[in-house]
PDB file of C-alpha atoms and ligand atoms in Angstrom:
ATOM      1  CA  UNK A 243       0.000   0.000   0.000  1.00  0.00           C
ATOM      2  CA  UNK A 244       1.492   3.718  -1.013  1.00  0.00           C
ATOM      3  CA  UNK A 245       1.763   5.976   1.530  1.00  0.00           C
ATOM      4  CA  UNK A 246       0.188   9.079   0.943  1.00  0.00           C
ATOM      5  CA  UNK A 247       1.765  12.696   1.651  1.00  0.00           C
ATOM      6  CA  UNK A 248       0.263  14.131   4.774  1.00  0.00           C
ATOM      7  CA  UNK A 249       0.113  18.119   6.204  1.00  0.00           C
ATOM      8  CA  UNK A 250       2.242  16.972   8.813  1.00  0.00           C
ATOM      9  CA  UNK A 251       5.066  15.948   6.353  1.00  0.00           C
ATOM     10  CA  UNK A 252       5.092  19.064   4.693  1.00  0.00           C
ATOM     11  CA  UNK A 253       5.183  21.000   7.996  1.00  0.00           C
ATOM     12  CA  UNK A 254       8.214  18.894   8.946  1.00  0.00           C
ATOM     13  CA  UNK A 255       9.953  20.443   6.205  1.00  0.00           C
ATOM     14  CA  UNK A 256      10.414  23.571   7.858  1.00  0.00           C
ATOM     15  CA  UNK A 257      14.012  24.916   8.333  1.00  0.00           C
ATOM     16  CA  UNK A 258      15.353  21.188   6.466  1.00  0.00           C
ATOM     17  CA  UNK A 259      17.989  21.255   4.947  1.00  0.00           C
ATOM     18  CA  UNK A 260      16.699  19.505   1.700  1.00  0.00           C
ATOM     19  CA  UNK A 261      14.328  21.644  -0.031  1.00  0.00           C
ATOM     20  CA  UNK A 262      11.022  19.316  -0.932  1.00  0.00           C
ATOM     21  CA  UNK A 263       9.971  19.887  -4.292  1.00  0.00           C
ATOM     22  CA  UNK A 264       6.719  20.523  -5.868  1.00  0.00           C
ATOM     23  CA  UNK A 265       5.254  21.031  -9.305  1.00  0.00           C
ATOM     24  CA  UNK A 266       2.256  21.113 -11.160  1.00  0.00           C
ATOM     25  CA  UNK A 267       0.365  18.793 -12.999  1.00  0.00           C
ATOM     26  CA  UNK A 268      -2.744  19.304 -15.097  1.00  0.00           C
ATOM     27  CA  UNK A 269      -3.963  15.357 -15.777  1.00  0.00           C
ATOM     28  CA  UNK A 270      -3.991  11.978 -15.294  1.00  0.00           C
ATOM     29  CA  UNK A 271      -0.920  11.003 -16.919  1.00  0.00           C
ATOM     30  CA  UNK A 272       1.215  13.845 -15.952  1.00  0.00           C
ATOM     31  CA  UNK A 273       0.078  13.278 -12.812  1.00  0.00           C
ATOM     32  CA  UNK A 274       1.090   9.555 -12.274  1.00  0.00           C
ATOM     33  CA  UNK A 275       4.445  10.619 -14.199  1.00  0.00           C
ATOM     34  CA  UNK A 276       5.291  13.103 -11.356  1.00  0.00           C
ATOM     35  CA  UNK A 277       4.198  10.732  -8.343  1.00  0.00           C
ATOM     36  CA  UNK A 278       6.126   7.724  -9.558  1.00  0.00           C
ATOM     37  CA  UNK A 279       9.280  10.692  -9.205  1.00  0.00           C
ATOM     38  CA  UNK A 280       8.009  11.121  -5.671  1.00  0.00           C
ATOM     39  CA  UNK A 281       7.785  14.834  -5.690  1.00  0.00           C
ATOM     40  CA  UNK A 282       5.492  15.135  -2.463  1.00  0.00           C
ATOM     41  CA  UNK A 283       3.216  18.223  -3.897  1.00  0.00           C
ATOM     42  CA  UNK A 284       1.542  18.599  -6.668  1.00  0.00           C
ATOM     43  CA  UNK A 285      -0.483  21.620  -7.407  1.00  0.00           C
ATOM     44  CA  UNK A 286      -3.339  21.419  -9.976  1.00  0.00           C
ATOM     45  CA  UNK A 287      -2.174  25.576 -11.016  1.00  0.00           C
ATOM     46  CA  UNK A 288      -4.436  27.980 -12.483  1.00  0.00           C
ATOM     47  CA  UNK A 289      -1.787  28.210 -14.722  1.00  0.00           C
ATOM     48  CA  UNK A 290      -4.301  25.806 -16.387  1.00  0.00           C
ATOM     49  CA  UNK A 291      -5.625  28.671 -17.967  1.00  0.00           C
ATOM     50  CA  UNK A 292      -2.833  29.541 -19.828  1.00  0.00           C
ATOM     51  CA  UNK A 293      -0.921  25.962 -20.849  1.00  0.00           C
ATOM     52  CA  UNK A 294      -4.345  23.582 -21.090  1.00  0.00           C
ATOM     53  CA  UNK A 295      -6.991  26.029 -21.945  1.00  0.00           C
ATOM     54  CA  UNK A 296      -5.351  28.701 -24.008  1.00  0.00           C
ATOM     55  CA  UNK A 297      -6.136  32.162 -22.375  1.00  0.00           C
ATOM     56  CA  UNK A 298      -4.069  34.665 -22.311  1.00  0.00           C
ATOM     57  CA  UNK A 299      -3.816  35.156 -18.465  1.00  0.00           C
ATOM     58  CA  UNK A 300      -5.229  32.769 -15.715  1.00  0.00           C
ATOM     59  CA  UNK A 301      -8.172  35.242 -14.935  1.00  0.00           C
ATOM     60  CA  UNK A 302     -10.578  33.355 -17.186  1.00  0.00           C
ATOM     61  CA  UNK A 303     -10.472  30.006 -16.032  1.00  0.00           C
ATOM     62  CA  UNK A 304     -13.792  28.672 -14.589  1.00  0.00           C
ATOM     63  CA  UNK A 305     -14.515  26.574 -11.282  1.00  0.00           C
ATOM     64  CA  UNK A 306     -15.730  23.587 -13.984  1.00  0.00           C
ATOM     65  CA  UNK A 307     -12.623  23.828 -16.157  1.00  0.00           C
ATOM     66  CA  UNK A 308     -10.246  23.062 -12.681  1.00  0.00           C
ATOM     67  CA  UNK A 309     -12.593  20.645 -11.125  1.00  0.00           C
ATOM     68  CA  UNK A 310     -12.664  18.747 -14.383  1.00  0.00           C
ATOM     69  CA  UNK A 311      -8.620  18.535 -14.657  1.00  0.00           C
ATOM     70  CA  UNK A 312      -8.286  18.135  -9.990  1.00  0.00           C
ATOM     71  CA  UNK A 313     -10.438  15.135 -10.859  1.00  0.00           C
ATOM     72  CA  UNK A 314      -8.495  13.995 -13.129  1.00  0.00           C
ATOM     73  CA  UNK A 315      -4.556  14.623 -11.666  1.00  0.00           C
ATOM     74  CA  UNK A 316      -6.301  13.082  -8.714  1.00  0.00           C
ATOM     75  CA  UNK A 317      -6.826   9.885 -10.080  1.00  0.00           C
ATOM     76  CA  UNK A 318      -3.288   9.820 -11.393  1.00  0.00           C
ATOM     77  CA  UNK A 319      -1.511  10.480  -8.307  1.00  0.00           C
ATOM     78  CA  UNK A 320      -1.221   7.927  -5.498  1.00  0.00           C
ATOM     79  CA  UNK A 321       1.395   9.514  -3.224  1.00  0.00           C
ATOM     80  CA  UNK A 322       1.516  12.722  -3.863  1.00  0.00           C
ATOM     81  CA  UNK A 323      -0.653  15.458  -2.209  1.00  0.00           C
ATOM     82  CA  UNK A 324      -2.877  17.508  -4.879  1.00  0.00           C
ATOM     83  CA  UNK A 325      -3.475  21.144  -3.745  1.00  0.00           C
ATOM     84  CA  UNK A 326      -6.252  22.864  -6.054  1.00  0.00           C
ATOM     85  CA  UNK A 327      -5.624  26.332  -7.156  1.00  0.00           C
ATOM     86  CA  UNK A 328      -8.343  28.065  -6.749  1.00  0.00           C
ATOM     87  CA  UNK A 329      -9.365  30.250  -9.915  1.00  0.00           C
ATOM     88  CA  UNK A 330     -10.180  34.151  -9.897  1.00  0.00           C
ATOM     89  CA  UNK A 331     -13.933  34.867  -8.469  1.00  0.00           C
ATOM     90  CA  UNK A 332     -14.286  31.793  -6.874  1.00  0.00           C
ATOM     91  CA  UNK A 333     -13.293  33.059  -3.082  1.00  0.00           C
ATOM     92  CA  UNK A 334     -12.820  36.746  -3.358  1.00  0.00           C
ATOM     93  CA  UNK A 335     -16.524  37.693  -2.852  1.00  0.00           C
ATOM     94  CA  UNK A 336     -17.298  36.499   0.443  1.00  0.00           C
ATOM     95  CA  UNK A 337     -15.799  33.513   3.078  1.00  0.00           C
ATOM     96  CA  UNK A 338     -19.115  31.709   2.199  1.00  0.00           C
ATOM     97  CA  UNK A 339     -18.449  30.845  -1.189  1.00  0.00           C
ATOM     98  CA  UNK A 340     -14.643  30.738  -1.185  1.00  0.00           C
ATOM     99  CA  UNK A 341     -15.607  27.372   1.581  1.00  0.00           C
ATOM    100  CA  UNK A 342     -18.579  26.633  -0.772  1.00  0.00           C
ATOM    101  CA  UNK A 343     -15.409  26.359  -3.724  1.00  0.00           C
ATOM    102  CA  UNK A 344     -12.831  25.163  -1.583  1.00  0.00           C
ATOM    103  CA  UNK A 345     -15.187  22.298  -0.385  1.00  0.00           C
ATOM    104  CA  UNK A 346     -16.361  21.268  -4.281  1.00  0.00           C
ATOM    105  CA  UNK A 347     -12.220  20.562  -5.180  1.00  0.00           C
ATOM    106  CA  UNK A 348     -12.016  18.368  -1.828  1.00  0.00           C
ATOM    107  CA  UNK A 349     -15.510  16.146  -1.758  1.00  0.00           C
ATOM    108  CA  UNK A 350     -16.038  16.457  -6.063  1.00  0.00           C
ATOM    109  CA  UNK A 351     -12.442  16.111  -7.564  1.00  0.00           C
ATOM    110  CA  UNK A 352     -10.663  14.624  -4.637  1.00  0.00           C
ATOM    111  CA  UNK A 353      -7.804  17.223  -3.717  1.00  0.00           C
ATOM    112  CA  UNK A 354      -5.936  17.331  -0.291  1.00  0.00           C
ATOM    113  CA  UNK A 355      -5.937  20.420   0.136  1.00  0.00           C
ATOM    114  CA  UNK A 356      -6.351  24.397  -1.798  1.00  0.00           C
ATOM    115  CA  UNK A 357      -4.455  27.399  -2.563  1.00  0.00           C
ATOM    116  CA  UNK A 358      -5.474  30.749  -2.899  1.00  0.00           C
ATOM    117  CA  UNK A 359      -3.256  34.342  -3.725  1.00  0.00           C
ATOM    118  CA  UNK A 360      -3.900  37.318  -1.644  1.00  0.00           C
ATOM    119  CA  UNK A 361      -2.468  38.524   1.851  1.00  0.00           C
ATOM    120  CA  UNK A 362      -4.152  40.151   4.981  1.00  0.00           C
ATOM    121  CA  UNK A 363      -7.160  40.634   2.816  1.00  0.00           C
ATOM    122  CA  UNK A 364      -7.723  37.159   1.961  1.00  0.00           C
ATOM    123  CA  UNK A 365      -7.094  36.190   5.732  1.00  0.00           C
ATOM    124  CA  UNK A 366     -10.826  35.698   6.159  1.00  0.00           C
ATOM    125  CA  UNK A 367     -11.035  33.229   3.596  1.00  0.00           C
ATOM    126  CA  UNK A 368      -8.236  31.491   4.802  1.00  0.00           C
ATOM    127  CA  UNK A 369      -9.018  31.182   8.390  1.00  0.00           C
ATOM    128  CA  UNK A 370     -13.065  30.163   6.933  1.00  0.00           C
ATOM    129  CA  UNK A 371     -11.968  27.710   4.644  1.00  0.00           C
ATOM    130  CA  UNK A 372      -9.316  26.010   7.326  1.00  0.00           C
ATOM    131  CA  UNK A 373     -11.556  25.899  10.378  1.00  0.00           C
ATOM    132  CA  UNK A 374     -14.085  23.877   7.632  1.00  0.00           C
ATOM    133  CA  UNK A 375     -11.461  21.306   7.937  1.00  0.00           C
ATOM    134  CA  UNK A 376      -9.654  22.311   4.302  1.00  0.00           C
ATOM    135  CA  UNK A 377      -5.869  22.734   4.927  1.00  0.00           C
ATOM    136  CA  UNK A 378      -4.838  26.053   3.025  1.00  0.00           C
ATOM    137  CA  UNK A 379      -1.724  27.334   1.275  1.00  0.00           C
ATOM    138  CA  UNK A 380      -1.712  31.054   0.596  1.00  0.00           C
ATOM    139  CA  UNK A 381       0.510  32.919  -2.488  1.00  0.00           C
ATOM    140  CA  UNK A 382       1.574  36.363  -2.064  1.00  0.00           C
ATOM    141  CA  UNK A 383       4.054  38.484  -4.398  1.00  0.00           C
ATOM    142  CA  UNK A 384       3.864  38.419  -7.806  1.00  0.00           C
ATOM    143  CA  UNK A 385       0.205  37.091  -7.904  1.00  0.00           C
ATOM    144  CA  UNK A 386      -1.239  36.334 -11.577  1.00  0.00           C
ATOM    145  CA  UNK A 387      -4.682  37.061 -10.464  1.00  0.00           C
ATOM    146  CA  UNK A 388      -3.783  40.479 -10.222  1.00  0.00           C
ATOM    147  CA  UNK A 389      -2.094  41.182 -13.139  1.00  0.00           C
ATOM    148  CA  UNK A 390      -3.794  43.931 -14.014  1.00  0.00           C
ATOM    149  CA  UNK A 391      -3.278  45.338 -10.482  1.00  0.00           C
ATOM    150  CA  UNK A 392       0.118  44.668 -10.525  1.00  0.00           C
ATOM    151  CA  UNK A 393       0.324  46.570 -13.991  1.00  0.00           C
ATOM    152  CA  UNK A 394       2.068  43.392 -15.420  1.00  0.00           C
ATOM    153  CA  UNK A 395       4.066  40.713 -14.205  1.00  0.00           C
ATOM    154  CA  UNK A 396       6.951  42.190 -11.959  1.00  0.00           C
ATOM    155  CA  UNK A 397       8.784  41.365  -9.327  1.00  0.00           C
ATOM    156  CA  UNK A 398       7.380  42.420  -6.000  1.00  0.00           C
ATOM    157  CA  UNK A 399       8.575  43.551  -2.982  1.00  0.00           C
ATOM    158  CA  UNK A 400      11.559  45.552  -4.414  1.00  0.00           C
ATOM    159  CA  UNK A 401      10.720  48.808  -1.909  1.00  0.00           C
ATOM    160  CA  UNK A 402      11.605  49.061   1.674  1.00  0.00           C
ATOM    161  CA  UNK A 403       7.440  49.455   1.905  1.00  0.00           C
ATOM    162  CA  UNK A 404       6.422  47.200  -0.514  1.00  0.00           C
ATOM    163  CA  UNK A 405       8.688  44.453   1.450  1.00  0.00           C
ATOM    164  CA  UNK A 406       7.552  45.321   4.525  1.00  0.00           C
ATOM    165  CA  UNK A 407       4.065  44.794   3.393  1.00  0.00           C
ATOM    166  CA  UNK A 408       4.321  41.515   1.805  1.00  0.00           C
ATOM    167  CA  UNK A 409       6.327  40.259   5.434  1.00  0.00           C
ATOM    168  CA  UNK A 410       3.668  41.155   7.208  1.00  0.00           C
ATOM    169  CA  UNK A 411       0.953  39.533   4.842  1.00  0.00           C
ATOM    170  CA  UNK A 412       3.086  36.570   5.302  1.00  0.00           C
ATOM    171  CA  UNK A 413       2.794  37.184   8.940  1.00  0.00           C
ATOM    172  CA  UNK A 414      -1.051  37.328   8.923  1.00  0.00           C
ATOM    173  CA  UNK A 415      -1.587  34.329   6.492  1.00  0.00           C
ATOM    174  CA  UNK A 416       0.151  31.930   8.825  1.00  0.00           C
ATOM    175  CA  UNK A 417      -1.703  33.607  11.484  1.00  0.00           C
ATOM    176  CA  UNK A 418      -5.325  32.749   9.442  1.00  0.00           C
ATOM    177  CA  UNK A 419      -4.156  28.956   9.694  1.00  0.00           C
ATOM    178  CA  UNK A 420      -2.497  28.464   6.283  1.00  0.00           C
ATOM    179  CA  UNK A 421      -0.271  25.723   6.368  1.00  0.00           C
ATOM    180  CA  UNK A 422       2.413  26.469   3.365  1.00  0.00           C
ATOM    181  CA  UNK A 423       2.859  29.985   1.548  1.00  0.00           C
ATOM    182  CA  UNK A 424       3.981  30.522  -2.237  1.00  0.00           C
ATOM    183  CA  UNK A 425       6.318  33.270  -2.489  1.00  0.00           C
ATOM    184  CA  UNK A 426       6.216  33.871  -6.392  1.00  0.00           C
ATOM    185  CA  UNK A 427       8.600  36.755  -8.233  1.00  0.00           C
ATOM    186  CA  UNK A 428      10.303  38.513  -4.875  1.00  0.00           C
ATOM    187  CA  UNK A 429      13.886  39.107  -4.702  1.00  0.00           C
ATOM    188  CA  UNK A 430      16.045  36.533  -3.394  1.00  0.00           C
ATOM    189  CA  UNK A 431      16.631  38.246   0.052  1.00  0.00           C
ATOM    190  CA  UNK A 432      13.004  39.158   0.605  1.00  0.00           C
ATOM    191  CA  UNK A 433      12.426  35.270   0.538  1.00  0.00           C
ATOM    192  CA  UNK A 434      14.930  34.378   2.400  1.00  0.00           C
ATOM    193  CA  UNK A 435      14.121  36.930   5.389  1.00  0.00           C
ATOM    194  CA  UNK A 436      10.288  35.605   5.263  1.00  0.00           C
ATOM    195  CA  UNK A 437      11.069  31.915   5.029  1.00  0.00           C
ATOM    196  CA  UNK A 438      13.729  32.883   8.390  1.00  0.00           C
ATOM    197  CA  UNK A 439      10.779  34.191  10.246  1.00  0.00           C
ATOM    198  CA  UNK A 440       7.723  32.494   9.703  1.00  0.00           C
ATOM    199  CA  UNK A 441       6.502  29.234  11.433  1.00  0.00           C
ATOM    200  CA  UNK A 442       5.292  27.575   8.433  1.00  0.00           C
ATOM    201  CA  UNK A 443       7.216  26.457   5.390  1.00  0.00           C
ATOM    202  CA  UNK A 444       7.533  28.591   2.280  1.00  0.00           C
ATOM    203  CA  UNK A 445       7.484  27.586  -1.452  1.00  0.00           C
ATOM    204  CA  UNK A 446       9.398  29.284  -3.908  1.00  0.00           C
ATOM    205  CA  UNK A 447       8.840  29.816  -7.071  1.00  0.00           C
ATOM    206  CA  UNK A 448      11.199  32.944  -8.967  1.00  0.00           C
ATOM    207  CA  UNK A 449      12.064  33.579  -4.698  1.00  0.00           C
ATOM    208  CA  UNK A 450      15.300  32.627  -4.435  1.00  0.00           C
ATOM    209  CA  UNK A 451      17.153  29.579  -2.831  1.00  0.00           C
ATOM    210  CA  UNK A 452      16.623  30.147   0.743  1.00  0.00           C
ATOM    211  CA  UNK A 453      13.050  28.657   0.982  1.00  0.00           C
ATOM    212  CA  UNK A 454      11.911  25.573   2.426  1.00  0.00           C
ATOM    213  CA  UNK A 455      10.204  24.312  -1.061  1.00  0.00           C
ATOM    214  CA  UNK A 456      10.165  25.177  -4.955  1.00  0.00           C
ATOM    215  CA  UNK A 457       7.873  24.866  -7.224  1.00  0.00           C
ATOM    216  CA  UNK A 458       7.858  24.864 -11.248  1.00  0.00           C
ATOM    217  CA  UNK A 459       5.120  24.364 -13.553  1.00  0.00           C
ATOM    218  CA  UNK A 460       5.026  21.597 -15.771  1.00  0.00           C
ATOM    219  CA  UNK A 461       5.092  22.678 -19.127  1.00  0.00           C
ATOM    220  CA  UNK A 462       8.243  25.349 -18.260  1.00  0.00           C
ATOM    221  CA  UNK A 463      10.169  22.764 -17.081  1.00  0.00           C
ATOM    222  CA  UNK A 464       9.860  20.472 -20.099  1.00  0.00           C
ATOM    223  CA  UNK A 465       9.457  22.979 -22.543  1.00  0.00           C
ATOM    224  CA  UNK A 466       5.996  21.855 -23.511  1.00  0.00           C
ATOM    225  CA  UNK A 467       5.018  25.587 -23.447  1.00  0.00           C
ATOM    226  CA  UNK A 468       6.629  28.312 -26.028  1.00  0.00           C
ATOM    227  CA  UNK A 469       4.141  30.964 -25.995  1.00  0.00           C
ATOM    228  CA  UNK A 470       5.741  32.668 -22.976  1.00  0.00           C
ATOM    229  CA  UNK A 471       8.740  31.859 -20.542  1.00  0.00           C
ATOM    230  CA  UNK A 472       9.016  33.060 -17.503  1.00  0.00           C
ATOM    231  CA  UNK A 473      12.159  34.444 -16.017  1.00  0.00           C
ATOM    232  CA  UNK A 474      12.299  31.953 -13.551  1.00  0.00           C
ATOM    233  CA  UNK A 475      11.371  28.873 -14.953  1.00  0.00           C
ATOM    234  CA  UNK A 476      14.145  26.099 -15.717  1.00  0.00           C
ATOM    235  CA  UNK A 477      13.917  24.258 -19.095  1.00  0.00           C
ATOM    236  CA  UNK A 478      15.512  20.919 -18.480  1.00  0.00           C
ATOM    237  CA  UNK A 479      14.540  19.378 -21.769  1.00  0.00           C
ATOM    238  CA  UNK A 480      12.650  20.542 -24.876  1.00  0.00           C
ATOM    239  CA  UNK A 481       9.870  18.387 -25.533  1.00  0.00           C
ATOM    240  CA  UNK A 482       7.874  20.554 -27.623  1.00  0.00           C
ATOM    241  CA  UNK A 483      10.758  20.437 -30.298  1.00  0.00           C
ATOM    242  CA  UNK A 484      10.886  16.198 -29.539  1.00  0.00           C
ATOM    243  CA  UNK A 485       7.133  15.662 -29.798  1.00  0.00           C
ATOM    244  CA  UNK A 486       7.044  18.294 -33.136  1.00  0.00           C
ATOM    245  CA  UNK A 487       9.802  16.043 -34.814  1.00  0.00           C
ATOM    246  CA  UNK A 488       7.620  12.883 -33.877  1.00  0.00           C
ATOM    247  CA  UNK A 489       4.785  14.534 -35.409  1.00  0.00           C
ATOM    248  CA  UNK A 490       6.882  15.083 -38.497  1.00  0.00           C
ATOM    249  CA  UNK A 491       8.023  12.002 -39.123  1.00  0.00           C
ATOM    250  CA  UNK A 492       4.390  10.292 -38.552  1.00  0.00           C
ATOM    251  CA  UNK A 493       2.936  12.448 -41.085  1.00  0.00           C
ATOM    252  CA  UNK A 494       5.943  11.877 -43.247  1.00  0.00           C
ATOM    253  CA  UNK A 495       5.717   8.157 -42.988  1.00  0.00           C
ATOM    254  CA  UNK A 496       2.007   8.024 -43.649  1.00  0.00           C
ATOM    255  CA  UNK A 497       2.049  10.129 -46.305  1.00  0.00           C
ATOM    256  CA  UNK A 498       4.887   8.132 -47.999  1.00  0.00           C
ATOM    257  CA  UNK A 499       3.428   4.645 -47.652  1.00  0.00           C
ATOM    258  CA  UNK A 500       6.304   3.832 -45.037  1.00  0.00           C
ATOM    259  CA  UNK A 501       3.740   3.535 -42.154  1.00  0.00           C
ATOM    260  CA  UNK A 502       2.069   1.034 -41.628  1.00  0.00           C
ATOM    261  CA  UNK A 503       4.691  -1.403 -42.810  1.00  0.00           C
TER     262      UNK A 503
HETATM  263  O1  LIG B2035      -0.918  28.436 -11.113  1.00  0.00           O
HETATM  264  C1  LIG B2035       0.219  28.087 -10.853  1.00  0.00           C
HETATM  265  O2  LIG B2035       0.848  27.303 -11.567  1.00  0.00           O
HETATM  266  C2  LIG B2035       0.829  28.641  -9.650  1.00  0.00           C
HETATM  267  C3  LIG B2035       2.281  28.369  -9.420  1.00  0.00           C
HETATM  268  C4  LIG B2035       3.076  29.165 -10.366  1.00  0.00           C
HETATM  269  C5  LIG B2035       2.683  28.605  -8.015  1.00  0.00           C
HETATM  270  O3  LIG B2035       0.185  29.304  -8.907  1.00  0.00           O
END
């Protein structure tokens, strides 16, 4: 029998010396290809938007559209825990329906646990969501949602103020019960000092070496996605190119009588 990544084993690694690693995953079969690796987190991103469903930013992507794909990485993943991202107007309006949401990715489509972006604001939510017995990880920094907000996506936290701010979001998030917090696009130092004084682990992702996780997404790390790279993101192979020769050669070898031989 598989054991199955618990809260309390991603609490543990706080202050370890080996960073855990998480990534995302957006089906079945990437899904069972990450959790045979035995990366302990997998997030089911809104990223989705972007690198399943085609929009430009992850603003449009619809409660259905990421229960339909949580459902599915959740069948694919034995080990792993699956955290659903939860997508733009489904828990900014009130604490009611960001539980309501939270609760359909846990008891429909089978995730562990939910993430959400946002800092003292969003502590509401958070604390709502957890005491319904959801565990929460919160994102703060560069957050997509807020793109427009954020007049683009820039690293954050870059003024005395503005650093100061997101510390103390940090500080309020862990307060509101969240178990993990994404750090996404802050400079290396600012995610370092947060990771140094916060109780619960941090996850980096464009945040610098110092915290206590890192996450990628999928496509970026394969290079399955060339309509935009972030800054951050580490290509360790090219599969676009790979599966766009394959391609090539199938419809050459049909079209030439070589296939089927
Ligand atoms: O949606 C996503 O993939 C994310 C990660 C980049 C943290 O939120």
């Amino acid at each position: 029998m598989l054991k199955r990544v618990t809260l309390d084993f991603i609490k543990k690694q706080k202050g370890s010396k080996t960073p855990f690693v998480a990534i995302t995953a957006y089906d079945f079969t990437s899904a069972k290809l990450v959790d045979s690796v035995g990366i302990p987190l997998i997030l089911v991103g809104d990223s989705a938007a972007m690198v399943i469903y085609g929009y430009e930013n992850t603003i449009p992507v619809t409660m259905e559209e990421m229960l339909f794909i949580v459902s599915s990485v959740s069948r694919g993943a034995k080990q792993s825990m699956v955290v659903a991202d939860m997508p733009f107007l489904s828990y900014q309006q009130s604490v009611e329906t960001a539980i309501l949401n939270a609760g359909k990715f846990i008891k429909l489509a089978g995730a562990h646990c939910v993430k959400l972006e946002g800092g003292l604001e969003m502590c509401p939510q958070i604390k709502g969501i957890t005491n319904s017995g959801i565990p929460v990880i919160g994102h703060i920094g560069l957050t997509p949602q807020s793109v427009h907000k954020l007049s683009g996506y820039k690293v954050q936290g870059k003024t005395k103020a503005n650093a100061k701010k997101l510390y103390q979001d940090a500080l309020s998030i862990q307060a509101a019960g969240a178990f993990a917090l994404v750090l996404e696009g802050v400079p290396e130092e600012l995610g370092q000092h947060i990771t140094a004084n916060i109780d619960i682990p941090t996850i980096g992702i464009g945040a610098g070496k110092y915290c206590d996780g890192q996450i990628q997404v999928y496509h970026d790390l394969l290079g399955l996605f060339d309509t935009f790279s972030p800054k951050h993101a580490k290509k360790y192979t090219n599969l676009n190119e790979q599966i766009y020769d394959s391609l090539m050669k199938y419809k050459f070898e049909v079209e030439s009588c070589q296939f089927p031989d």
